[in-house]
Tab-separated table of N, CA and C in Angstrom:
chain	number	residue	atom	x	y	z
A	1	UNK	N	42.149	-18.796	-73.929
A	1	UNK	CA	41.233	-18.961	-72.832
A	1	UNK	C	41.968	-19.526	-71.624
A	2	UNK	N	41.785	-18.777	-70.331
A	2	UNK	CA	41.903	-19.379	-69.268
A	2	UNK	C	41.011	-20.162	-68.467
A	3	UNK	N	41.569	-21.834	-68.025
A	3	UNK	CA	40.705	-22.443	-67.685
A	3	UNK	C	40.351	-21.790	-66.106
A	4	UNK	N	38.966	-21.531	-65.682
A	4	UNK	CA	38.393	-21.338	-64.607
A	4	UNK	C	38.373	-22.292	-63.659
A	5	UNK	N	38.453	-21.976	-62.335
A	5	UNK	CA	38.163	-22.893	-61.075
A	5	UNK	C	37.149	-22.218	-60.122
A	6	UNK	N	36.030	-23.717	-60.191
A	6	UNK	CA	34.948	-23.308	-59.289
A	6	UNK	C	35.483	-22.812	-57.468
A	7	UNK	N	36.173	-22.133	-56.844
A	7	UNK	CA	36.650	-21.810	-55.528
A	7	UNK	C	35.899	-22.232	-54.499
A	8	UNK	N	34.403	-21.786	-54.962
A	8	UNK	CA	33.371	-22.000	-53.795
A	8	UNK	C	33.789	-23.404	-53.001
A	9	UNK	N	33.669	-24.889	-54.511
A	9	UNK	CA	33.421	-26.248	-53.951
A	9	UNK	C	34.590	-26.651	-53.507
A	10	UNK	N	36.164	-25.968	-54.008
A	10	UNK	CA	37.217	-26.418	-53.600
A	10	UNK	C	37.388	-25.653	-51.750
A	11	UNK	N	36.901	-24.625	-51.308
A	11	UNK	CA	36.545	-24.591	-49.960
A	11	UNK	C	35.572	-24.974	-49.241
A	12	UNK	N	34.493	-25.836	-49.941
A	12	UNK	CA	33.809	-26.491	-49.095
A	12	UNK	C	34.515	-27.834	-48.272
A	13	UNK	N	34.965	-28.317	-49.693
A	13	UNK	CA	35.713	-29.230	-49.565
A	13	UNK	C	37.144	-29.254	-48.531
A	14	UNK	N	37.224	-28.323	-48.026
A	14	UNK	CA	38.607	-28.485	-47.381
A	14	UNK	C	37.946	-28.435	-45.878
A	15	UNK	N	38.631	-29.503	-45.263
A	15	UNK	CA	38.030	-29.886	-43.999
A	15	UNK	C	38.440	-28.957	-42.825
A	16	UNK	N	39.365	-27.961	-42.969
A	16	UNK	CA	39.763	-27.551	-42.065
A	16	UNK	C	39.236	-25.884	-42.130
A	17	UNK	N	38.024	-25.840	-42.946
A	17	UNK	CA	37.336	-24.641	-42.707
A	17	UNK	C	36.393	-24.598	-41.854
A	18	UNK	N	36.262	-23.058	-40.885
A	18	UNK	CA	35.622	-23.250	-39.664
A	18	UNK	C	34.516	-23.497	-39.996
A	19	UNK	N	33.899	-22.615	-41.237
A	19	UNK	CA	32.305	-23.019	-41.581
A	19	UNK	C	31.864	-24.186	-41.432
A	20	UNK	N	32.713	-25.041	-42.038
A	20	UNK	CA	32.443	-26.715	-42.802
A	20	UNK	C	32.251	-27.097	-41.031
A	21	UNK	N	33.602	-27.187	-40.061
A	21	UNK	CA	33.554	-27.430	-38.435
A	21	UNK	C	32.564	-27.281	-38.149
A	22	UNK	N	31.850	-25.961	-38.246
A	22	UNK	CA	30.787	-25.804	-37.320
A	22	UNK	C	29.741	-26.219	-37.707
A	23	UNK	N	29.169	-26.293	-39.356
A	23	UNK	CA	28.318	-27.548	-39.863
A	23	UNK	C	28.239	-28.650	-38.929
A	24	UNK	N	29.287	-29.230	-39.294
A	24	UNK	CA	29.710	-30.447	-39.029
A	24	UNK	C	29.307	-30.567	-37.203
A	25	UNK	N	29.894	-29.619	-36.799
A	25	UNK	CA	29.690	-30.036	-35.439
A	25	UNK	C	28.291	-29.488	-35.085
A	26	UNK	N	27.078	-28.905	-35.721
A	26	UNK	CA	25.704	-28.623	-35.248
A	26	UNK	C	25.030	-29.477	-35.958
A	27	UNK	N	25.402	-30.598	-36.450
A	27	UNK	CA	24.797	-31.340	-37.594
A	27	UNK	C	25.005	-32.701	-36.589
A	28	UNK	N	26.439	-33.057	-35.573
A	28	UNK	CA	26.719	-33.924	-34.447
A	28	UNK	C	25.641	-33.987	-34.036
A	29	UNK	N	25.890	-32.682	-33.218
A	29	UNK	CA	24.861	-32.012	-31.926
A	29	UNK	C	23.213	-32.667	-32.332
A	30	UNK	N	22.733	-32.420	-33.446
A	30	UNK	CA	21.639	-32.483	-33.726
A	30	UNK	C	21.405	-34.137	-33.855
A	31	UNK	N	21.874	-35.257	-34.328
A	31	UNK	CA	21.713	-36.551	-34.508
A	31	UNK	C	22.123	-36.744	-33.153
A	32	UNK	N	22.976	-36.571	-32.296
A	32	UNK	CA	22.766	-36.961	-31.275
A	32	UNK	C	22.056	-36.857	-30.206
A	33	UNK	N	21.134	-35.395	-30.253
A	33	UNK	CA	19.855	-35.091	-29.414
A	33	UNK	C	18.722	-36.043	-30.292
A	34	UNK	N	18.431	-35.877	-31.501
A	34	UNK	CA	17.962	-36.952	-31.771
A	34	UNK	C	17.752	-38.277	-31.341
A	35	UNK	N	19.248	-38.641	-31.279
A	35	UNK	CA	19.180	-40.223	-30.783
A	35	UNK	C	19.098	-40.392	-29.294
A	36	UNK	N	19.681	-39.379	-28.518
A	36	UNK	CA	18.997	-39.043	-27.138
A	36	UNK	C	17.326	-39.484	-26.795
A	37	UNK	N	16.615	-38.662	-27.260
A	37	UNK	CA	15.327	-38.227	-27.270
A	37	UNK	C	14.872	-40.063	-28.541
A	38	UNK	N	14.969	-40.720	-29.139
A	38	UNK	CA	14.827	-41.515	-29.396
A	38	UNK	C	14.909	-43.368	-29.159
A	39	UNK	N	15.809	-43.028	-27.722
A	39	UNK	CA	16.388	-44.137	-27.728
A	39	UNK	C	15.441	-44.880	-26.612
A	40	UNK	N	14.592	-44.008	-25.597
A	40	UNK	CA	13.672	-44.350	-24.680
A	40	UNK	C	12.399	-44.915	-25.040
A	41	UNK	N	12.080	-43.975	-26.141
A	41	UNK	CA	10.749	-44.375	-26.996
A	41	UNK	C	11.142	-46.079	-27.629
A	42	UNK	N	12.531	-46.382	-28.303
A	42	UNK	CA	12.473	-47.663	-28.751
A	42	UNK	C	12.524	-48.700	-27.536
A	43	UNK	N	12.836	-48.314	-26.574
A	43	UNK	CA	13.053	-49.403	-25.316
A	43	UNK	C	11.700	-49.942	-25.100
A	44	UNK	N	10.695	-48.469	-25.057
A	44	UNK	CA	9.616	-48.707	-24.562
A	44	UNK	C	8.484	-49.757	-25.177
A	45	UNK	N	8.817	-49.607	-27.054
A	45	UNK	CA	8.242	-50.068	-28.161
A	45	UNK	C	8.684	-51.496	-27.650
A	46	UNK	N	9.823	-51.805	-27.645
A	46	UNK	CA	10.521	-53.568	-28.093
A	46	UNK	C	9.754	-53.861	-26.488
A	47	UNK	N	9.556	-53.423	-25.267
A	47	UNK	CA	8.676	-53.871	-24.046
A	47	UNK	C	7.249	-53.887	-24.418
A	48	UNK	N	6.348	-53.248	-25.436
A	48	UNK	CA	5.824	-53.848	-25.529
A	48	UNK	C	5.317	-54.814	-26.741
A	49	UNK	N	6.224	-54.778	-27.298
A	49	UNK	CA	6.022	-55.657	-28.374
A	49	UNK	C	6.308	-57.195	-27.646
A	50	UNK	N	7.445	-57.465	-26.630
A	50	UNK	CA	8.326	-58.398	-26.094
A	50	UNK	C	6.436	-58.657	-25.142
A	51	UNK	N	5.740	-57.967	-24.225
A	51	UNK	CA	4.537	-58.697	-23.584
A	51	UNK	C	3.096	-58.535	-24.649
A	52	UNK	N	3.422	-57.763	-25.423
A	52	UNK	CA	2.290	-58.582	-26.580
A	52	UNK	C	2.679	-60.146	-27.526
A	53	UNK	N	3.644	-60.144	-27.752
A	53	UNK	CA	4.149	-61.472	-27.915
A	53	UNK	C	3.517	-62.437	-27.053
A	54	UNK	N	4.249	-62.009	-25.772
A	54	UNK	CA	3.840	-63.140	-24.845
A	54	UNK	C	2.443	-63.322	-24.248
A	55	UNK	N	1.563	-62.532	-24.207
A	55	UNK	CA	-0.172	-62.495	-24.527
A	55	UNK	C	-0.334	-63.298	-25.682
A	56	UNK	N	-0.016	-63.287	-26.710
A	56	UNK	CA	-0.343	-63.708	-27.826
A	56	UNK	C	-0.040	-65.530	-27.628
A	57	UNK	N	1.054	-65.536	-27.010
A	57	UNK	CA	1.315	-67.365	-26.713
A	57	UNK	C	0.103	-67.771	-25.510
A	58	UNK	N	0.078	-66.589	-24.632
A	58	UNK	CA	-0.901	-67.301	-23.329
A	58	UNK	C	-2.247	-67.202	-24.247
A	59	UNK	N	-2.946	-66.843	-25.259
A	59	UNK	CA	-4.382	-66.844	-25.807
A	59	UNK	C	-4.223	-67.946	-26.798
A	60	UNK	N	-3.177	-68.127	-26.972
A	60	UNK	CA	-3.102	-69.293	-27.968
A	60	UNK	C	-3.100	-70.701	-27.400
A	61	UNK	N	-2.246	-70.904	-26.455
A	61	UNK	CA	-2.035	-71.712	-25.250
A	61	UNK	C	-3.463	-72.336	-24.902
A	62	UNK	N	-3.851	-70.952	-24.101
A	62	UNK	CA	-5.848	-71.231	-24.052
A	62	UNK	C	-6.499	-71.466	-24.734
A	63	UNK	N	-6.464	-71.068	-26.018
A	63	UNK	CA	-7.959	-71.196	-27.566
A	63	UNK	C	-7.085	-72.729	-27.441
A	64	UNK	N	-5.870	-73.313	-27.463
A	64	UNK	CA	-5.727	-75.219	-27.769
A	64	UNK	C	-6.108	-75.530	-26.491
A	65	UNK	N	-6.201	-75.035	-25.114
A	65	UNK	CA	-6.539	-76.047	-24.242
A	65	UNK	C	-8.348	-75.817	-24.090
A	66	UNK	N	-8.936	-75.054	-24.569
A	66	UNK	CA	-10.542	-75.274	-25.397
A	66	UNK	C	-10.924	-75.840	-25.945
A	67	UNK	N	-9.973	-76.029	-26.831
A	67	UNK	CA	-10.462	-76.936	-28.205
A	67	UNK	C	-10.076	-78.700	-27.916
A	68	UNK	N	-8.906	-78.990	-27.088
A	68	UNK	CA	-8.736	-80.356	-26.460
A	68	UNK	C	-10.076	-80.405	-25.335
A	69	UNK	N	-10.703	-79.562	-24.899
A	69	UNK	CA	-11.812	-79.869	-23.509
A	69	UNK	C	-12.990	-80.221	-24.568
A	70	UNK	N	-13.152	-79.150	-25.308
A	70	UNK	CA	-14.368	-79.387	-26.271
A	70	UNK	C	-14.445	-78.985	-27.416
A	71	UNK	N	-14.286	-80.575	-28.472
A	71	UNK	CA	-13.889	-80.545	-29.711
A	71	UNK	C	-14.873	-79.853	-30.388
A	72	UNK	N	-15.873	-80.818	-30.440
A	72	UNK	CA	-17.552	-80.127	-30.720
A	72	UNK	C	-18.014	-78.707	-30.871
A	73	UNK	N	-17.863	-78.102	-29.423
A	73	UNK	CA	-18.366	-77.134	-28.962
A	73	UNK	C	-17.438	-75.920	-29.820
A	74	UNK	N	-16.183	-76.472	-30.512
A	74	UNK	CA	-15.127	-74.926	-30.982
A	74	UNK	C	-15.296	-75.820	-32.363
A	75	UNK	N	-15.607	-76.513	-32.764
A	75	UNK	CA	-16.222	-76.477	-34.090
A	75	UNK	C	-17.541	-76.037	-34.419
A	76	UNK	N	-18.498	-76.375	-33.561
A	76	UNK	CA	-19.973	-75.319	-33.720
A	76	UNK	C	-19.498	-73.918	-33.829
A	77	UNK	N	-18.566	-73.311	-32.827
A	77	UNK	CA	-18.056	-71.502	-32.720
A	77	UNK	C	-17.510	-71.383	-34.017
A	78	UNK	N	-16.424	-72.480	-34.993
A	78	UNK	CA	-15.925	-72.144	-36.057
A	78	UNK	C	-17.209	-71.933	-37.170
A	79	UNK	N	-17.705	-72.998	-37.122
A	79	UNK	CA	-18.520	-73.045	-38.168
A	79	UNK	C	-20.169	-71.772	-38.155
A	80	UNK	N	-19.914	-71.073	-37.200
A	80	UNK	CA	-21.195	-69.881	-37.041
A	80	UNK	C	-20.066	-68.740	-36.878
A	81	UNK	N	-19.075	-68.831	-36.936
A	81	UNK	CA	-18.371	-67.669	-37.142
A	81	UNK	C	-18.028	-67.361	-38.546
A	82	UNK	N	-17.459	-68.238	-39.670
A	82	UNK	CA	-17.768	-68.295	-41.105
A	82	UNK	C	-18.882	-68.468	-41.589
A	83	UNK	N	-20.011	-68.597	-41.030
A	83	UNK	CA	-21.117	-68.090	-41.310
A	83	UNK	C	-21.622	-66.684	-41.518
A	84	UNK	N	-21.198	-66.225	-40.361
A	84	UNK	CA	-21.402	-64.855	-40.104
A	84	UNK	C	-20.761	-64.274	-41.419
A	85	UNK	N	-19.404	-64.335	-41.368
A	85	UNK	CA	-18.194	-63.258	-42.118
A	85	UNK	C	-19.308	-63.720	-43.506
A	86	UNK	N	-19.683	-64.862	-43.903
A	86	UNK	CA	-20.266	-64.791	-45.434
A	86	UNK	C	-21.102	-64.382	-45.644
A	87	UNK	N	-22.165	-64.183	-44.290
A	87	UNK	CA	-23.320	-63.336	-44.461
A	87	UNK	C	-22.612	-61.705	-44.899
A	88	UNK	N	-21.946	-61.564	-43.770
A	88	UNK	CA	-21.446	-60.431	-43.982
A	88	UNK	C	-20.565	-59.612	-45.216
A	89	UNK	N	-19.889	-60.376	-46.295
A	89	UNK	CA	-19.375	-60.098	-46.960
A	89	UNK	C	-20.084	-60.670	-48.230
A	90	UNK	N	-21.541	-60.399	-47.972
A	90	UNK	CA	-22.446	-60.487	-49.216
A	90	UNK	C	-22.312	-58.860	-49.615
């Protein structure tokens, strides 16, 4: 018996075939229009994640300077707001 060699994988494997090149280089092409076309959309995401953040400190900021004006008055709102949710989640 003569041992056989698969040919196909030993020319895939060789880097200096044009096929494998031109893979290779429409496979570039393609992750880098990708990351083109992707990279605006993340700018846009982290801007608004970066002023929902900062909304989120100015409402917080405000709900504590409420609750220092009137202790009372945002414990009555707590306590009829867990009211509600238990009515509600009968």
């Amino acid at each position: 018996m003569t041992p056989t060699t698969d040919t196909s994988s030993a020319t895939l494997a060789n880097p200096r075939d044009p096929v494998v090149d031109r893979l290779a280089s429409t496979a570039h092409a393609a992750i880098d229009q990708a990351a083109a076309k992707a990279a605006p959309m993340i700018d846009k995401m982290s801007q608004t994640v970066h002023s929902m953040s900062r909304a989120q400190g100015d409402w917080t900021q405000t709900a504590r300077e409420q609750v220092r004006e009137r202790p009372l008055s945002a414990l009555a709102a707590g306590f009829v707001v867990g009211w509600l949710l238990a009515r509600l989640s009968r």
